[in-house]
Amino acid sequence: MSPRVSQEAMNSMLKNAGVVVEPLTGAIMSAEAKAKRESQARLLWQEAIVAYLRKGYELPCGACLGFELEHFIVKKDTNELVSFTGECGVEDVLASIQSYYEDSIFECDDAGDEYLVGLIRDKSVITLEPGAQIEISIGPVTEITKIEQIYQQFLDEINPVLEQKGLMLLTIGCHPTAKASDIPLIPKKRYYYMDKYFTSTGKYAKNMMRASTSCQVSVDFSSEADAILKLRVSSILAPLLAFITDNSPCFEGEAIGSRSAISKTNDDASALATKIDDASVLTKTTNDEALMRMARTKIWSNVDKCRAMTAPHALNDNYGFYQYAADILDAPAIFLPTGDNGEPMVYVGNLSFVQALAAYKDRYNPNTNPERIVEHMLSLFFYDARLKNYVEIRPADSLPLTYALAYVALIKGIFYQRQALMDFANTFLNISADDIVLAKEALAKDGFKTIIYNRPATDWLEEMLEFANNGLPEQERHFLEPLAILVRERKTLLDFAVADFAAADQAHSQFAIADFAVADFAVAAQKQTQDETPSL
């Protein structure tokens, strides 16, 4: 009886003979033929990605905004997790507002059961994130007031449903009461494949997918050069954007504010700090207590180095659409979507998009319907700023509407003002991806007192607000005021949460997280400073 040869030994013998086995299909071919096939796939799909990106400056809008705001749906009195299925679940909420929308999105599980996972109408789309976080996407629009109107319509429709069910929307960076491991995925195969892959790439992947929410703003570009300029500037400003929108007072279901508010002992407080890797995210509040800042930013730092943080090579000379496309194609694909002829999704793990698309070239033809596949590829990368046929700027936590609109105004005022972009670009000539990481760590550690990129953080923030104010039409400048007040008062939304957590702890009472007391503070601060500080 012949001894059994292991697959590894067999592959080694075939390789020595100049023959390889395709890992996905099992096809046997010469190494030369495989290399040629992958080279052809690279060229064809790189051209397809570049063509898709170029459509960004061929589209009619030209100076539009896109807006995405994610929310948790929680139980009103306790902030507890609400599941996707069941009576009063998130799917039930969607079904209750389905009649307001023109179309619906369904997903089937392996058993063939169908689930409602999204709603569509003109200028707005409702979708669900992996942990049943509900996201509204608005746009493209040109005016901030239009975003406000569309969002308010969404609230007017969903809030009565939530009230009836004893639920509410929560705009906060991390889930207030649930641990990521306790939050089930919604029945969407895409999320199952991502979850399977990310298990091996980063310790906070579950937190990212299941227990975090964000606010994202998209801007148009007028040329490839304009796209790269906006990508670079937004990537370098990402630490400051994440810091000033920090709205994550909880992690793994526990408060991460002042130590007195979260723990009765220093040992317990230290143990909680280590939940987010190390104590490097601790800073000092005015009462000299430890404060953990930018928790969601810390989560993203340990998800997947191939597809988060700063886009690879984005700060290099001669960077452009072809390099962006090459970096996408060379990264692990995780899975491929439904084939051109309805073939099922296929999990490919660590194989690159080039390798996977070459192996399944009969399923995915770059010459017939490439946009669907290109959109799939681009959607699987989560850089601080990423390219589609617009630039999507992603560092901000989920925010209450007033602050979300202020953030939109900040982005619009800077990124649609050529002089501001050029000034930042010239200032940032020698900034590297490592400098961006150091800036995030410094802001998380020392907050407003820190120095990044050789200047005080407060100087950068004030300059950003000044540029934005100058770049906005006069009728939209008032939207900036909530962020301007935060910077003047040297506060973030996290600081309000810490103060309210501490007060609740002192009073031995429960604190309702929703939106904190920021509106009251903003009004008081505005009255206090309007005579002594020129308004933006």
Coordinates of C-alpha atoms in Angstrom, one line a residue, residues 304-535:
D304 CA -7.3 45.1 9.9
K305 CA -4.1 47.0 8.9
C306 CA -4.8 46.2 5.2
R307 CA -8.0 48.2 5.0
A308 CA -8.3 50.7 7.9
M309 CA -6.5 53.9 9.0
T310 CA -4.7 55.8 6.2
A311 CA -4.9 54.5 2.6
P312 CA -1.6 52.9 1.7
H313 CA 0.8 55.1 -0.3
A314 CA -1.8 58.0 -0.2
L315 CA 0.9 60.5 1.0
N316 CA 3.5 59.4 -1.6
D317 CA 4.5 61.5 -4.6
N318 CA 2.9 60.6 -7.9
Y319 CA 0.0 58.9 -6.1
G320 CA -3.2 58.6 -8.2
F321 CA -6.1 56.4 -9.1
Y322 CA -4.0 53.7 -10.6
Q323 CA -2.1 53.2 -7.3
Y324 CA -5.3 53.3 -5.3
A325 CA -6.7 50.6 -7.6
A326 CA -3.5 48.5 -7.3
D327 CA -3.6 48.6 -3.5
I328 CA -7.2 47.4 -3.6
L329 CA -6.5 44.6 -5.9
D330 CA -3.5 43.4 -4.0
A331 CA -5.3 43.3 -0.6
P332 CA -7.1 40.2 0.7
A333 CA -10.5 40.0 -0.9
I334 CA -12.4 38.2 1.9
F335 CA -15.2 37.2 -0.4
L336 CA -16.5 37.8 -3.9
P337 CA -20.2 38.8 -4.5
T338 CA -22.8 37.1 -6.5
G339 CA -21.5 36.2 -10.0
D340 CA -22.6 37.8 -13.2
N341 CA -24.9 34.9 -13.9
G342 CA -26.2 34.5 -10.3
E343 CA -23.5 32.3 -9.0
P344 CA -23.4 32.4 -5.2
M345 CA -21.0 34.5 -3.1
V346 CA -17.8 32.7 -2.4
Y347 CA -15.5 33.2 0.6
V348 CA -11.8 33.5 -0.4
G349 CA -10.2 34.7 2.8
N350 CA -6.6 36.0 2.4
L351 CA -6.4 35.6 -1.4
S352 CA -6.1 38.9 -3.1
F353 CA -8.7 40.3 -5.4
V354 CA -6.4 39.7 -8.3
Q355 CA -6.0 36.0 -7.4
A356 CA -9.7 35.5 -6.7
L357 CA -11.0 37.3 -9.8
A358 CA -8.5 35.5 -12.0
A359 CA -9.6 32.1 -10.5
Y360 CA -13.3 33.0 -11.2
K361 CA -12.8 34.9 -14.4
D362 CA -15.8 33.1 -15.9
R363 CA -18.1 34.5 -13.2
Y364 CA -16.9 38.1 -13.2
N365 CA -16.3 39.8 -16.5
P366 CA -14.6 43.3 -16.3
N367 CA -15.8 44.0 -19.9
T368 CA -19.6 43.6 -19.4
N369 CA -20.7 44.7 -15.9
P370 CA -17.7 45.9 -13.9
E371 CA -19.3 48.6 -11.8
R372 CA -21.1 46.2 -9.5
I373 CA -17.9 44.3 -8.7
V374 CA -15.9 47.5 -8.4
E375 CA -18.4 48.9 -5.9
H376 CA -18.1 45.7 -3.9
M377 CA -14.3 45.9 -3.8
L378 CA -14.2 49.6 -2.8
S379 CA -16.8 49.0 -0.1
L380 CA -14.6 46.5 1.7
F381 CA -12.0 49.2 2.6
F382 CA -12.5 51.4 5.6
Y383 CA -9.8 54.0 5.5
D384 CA -10.2 57.3 7.4
A385 CA -10.9 58.7 3.9
R386 CA -11.6 56.5 1.0
L387 CA -12.4 57.0 -2.7
K388 CA -15.5 55.9 -4.6
N389 CA -16.7 58.3 -7.2
Y390 CA -16.5 60.9 -4.4
V391 CA -14.3 61.2 -1.3
E392 CA -15.8 59.7 1.8
I393 CA -14.5 61.2 5.1
R394 CA -15.0 58.7 7.9
P395 CA -13.4 59.5 11.3
A396 CA -16.3 61.0 13.2
D397 CA -18.4 59.3 15.8
S398 CA -22.1 59.2 15.5
L399 CA -23.4 62.6 16.7
P400 CA -26.6 64.3 17.8
L401 CA -28.1 66.1 14.8
T402 CA -26.9 69.6 15.8
Y403 CA -23.3 68.5 15.9
A404 CA -23.7 66.2 12.9
L405 CA -24.8 69.2 10.8
A406 CA -21.9 71.3 12.3
Y407 CA -19.5 68.6 11.2
V408 CA -21.1 68.6 7.7
A409 CA -20.5 72.4 7.6
L410 CA -16.9 72.0 8.7
I411 CA -16.2 69.5 5.9
K412 CA -18.1 71.5 3.3
G413 CA -16.4 74.8 4.2
I414 CA -12.9 73.3 4.0
F415 CA -13.2 70.8 1.2
Y416 CA -15.0 73.1 -1.2
Q417 CA -12.6 75.9 -0.7
R418 CA -9.6 75.6 -3.0
Q419 CA -7.4 78.0 -1.0
A420 CA -8.0 76.1 2.3
L421 CA -7.1 72.8 0.7
M422 CA -4.0 74.2 -0.9
D423 CA -2.9 75.9 2.4
F424 CA -3.3 72.6 4.2
A425 CA -1.6 70.6 1.5
N426 CA 1.4 72.9 1.5
T427 CA 1.6 72.8 5.3
F428 CA 1.4 69.0 5.3
L429 CA 4.1 68.3 2.7
N430 CA 6.3 66.3 5.0
I431 CA 3.6 64.5 7.0
S432 CA 3.7 60.7 6.9
A433 CA 1.2 57.9 7.8
D434 CA 3.3 57.3 11.0
D435 CA 2.8 61.0 11.9
I436 CA -1.0 60.5 11.6
V437 CA -0.9 57.6 14.0
L438 CA 1.2 59.6 16.5
A439 CA -1.3 62.5 16.2
K440 CA -4.2 60.2 17.1
E441 CA -2.3 58.8 20.1
A442 CA -1.3 62.3 21.3
L443 CA -4.9 63.7 21.1
A444 CA -6.2 60.6 22.9
K445 CA -3.6 61.1 25.6
D446 CA -3.5 64.9 26.1
G447 CA -6.6 66.2 24.4
F448 CA -6.7 69.9 23.8
K449 CA -3.3 70.4 25.4
T450 CA -1.4 68.3 22.9
I451 CA 0.9 69.3 20.1
I452 CA 0.5 67.5 16.8
Y453 CA 2.2 68.2 13.5
N454 CA 4.5 70.7 15.3
R455 CA 1.6 72.9 16.4
P456 CA -0.9 73.0 19.3
A457 CA -4.0 71.1 18.5
T458 CA -6.1 74.1 19.5
D459 CA -4.4 76.1 16.7
W460 CA -5.2 73.5 14.2
L461 CA -8.9 73.3 15.3
E462 CA -9.3 77.1 15.3
E463 CA -7.7 77.3 11.8
M464 CA -10.0 74.6 10.5
L465 CA -13.1 76.5 11.8
E466 CA -11.8 79.7 10.3
F467 CA -11.3 78.1 6.9
A468 CA -14.7 76.5 7.1
N469 CA -16.4 79.7 8.1
N470 CA -14.8 81.5 5.2
G471 CA -15.7 78.8 2.8
L472 CA -19.4 78.5 3.6
P473 CA -22.1 80.7 2.2
E474 CA -23.2 83.2 4.8
Q475 CA -26.6 81.5 5.3
E476 CA -24.9 78.2 6.3
R477 CA -22.3 79.6 8.7
H478 CA -24.5 79.3 11.8
F479 CA -24.4 75.5 11.4
L480 CA -20.7 75.6 12.5
E481 CA -21.5 77.3 15.9
P482 CA -21.9 74.1 18.0
L483 CA -18.3 72.9 17.1
A484 CA -17.0 76.5 17.5
I485 CA -18.4 76.5 21.0
L486 CA -16.7 73.2 21.8
V487 CA -13.4 74.5 20.7
R488 CA -13.7 77.8 22.5
E489 CA -14.7 75.9 25.7
R490 CA -12.0 73.3 25.2
K491 CA -14.6 70.5 25.4
T492 CA -15.8 67.6 23.4
L493 CA -19.1 65.7 23.7
L494 CA -17.2 63.1 25.7
D495 CA -16.6 65.7 28.4
F496 CA -20.3 66.3 28.8
A497 CA -20.9 62.6 29.2
V498 CA -18.2 62.3 31.8
A499 CA -19.7 65.2 33.8
D500 CA -23.2 63.6 33.7
F501 CA -21.9 60.2 34.5
A502 CA -20.1 61.5 37.5
A503 CA -23.2 63.4 38.7
A504 CA -25.3 60.3 38.3
D505 CA -22.8 58.3 40.2
Q506 CA -22.6 60.8 43.0
A507 CA -26.4 60.9 43.2
H508 CA -26.6 57.0 43.1
S509 CA -28.9 57.3 40.1
Q510 CA -29.0 56.0 36.6
F511 CA -27.9 58.3 33.8
A512 CA -29.8 58.3 30.5
I513 CA -27.1 58.6 27.9
A514 CA -29.2 60.0 25.1
D515 CA -27.7 63.2 23.8
F516 CA -26.4 64.1 27.3
A517 CA -27.0 67.8 28.1
V518 CA -25.1 69.3 25.2
A519 CA -27.9 71.5 23.9
D520 CA -28.3 73.2 27.2
F521 CA -24.5 73.7 27.5
A522 CA -24.3 75.1 24.0
V523 CA -27.0 77.7 24.7
A524 CA -25.4 78.7 27.9
A525 CA -21.9 78.9 26.4
Q526 CA -23.2 80.9 23.5
K527 CA -24.7 83.5 25.8
Q528 CA -21.6 83.7 27.9
T529 CA -19.2 84.2 25.0
Q530 CA -21.2 86.1 22.4
D531 CA -20.1 89.5 23.8
E532 CA -16.5 88.6 24.3
T533 CA -15.7 86.3 21.4
P534 CA -16.4 87.3 17.8
S535 CA -18.9 84.9 16.2

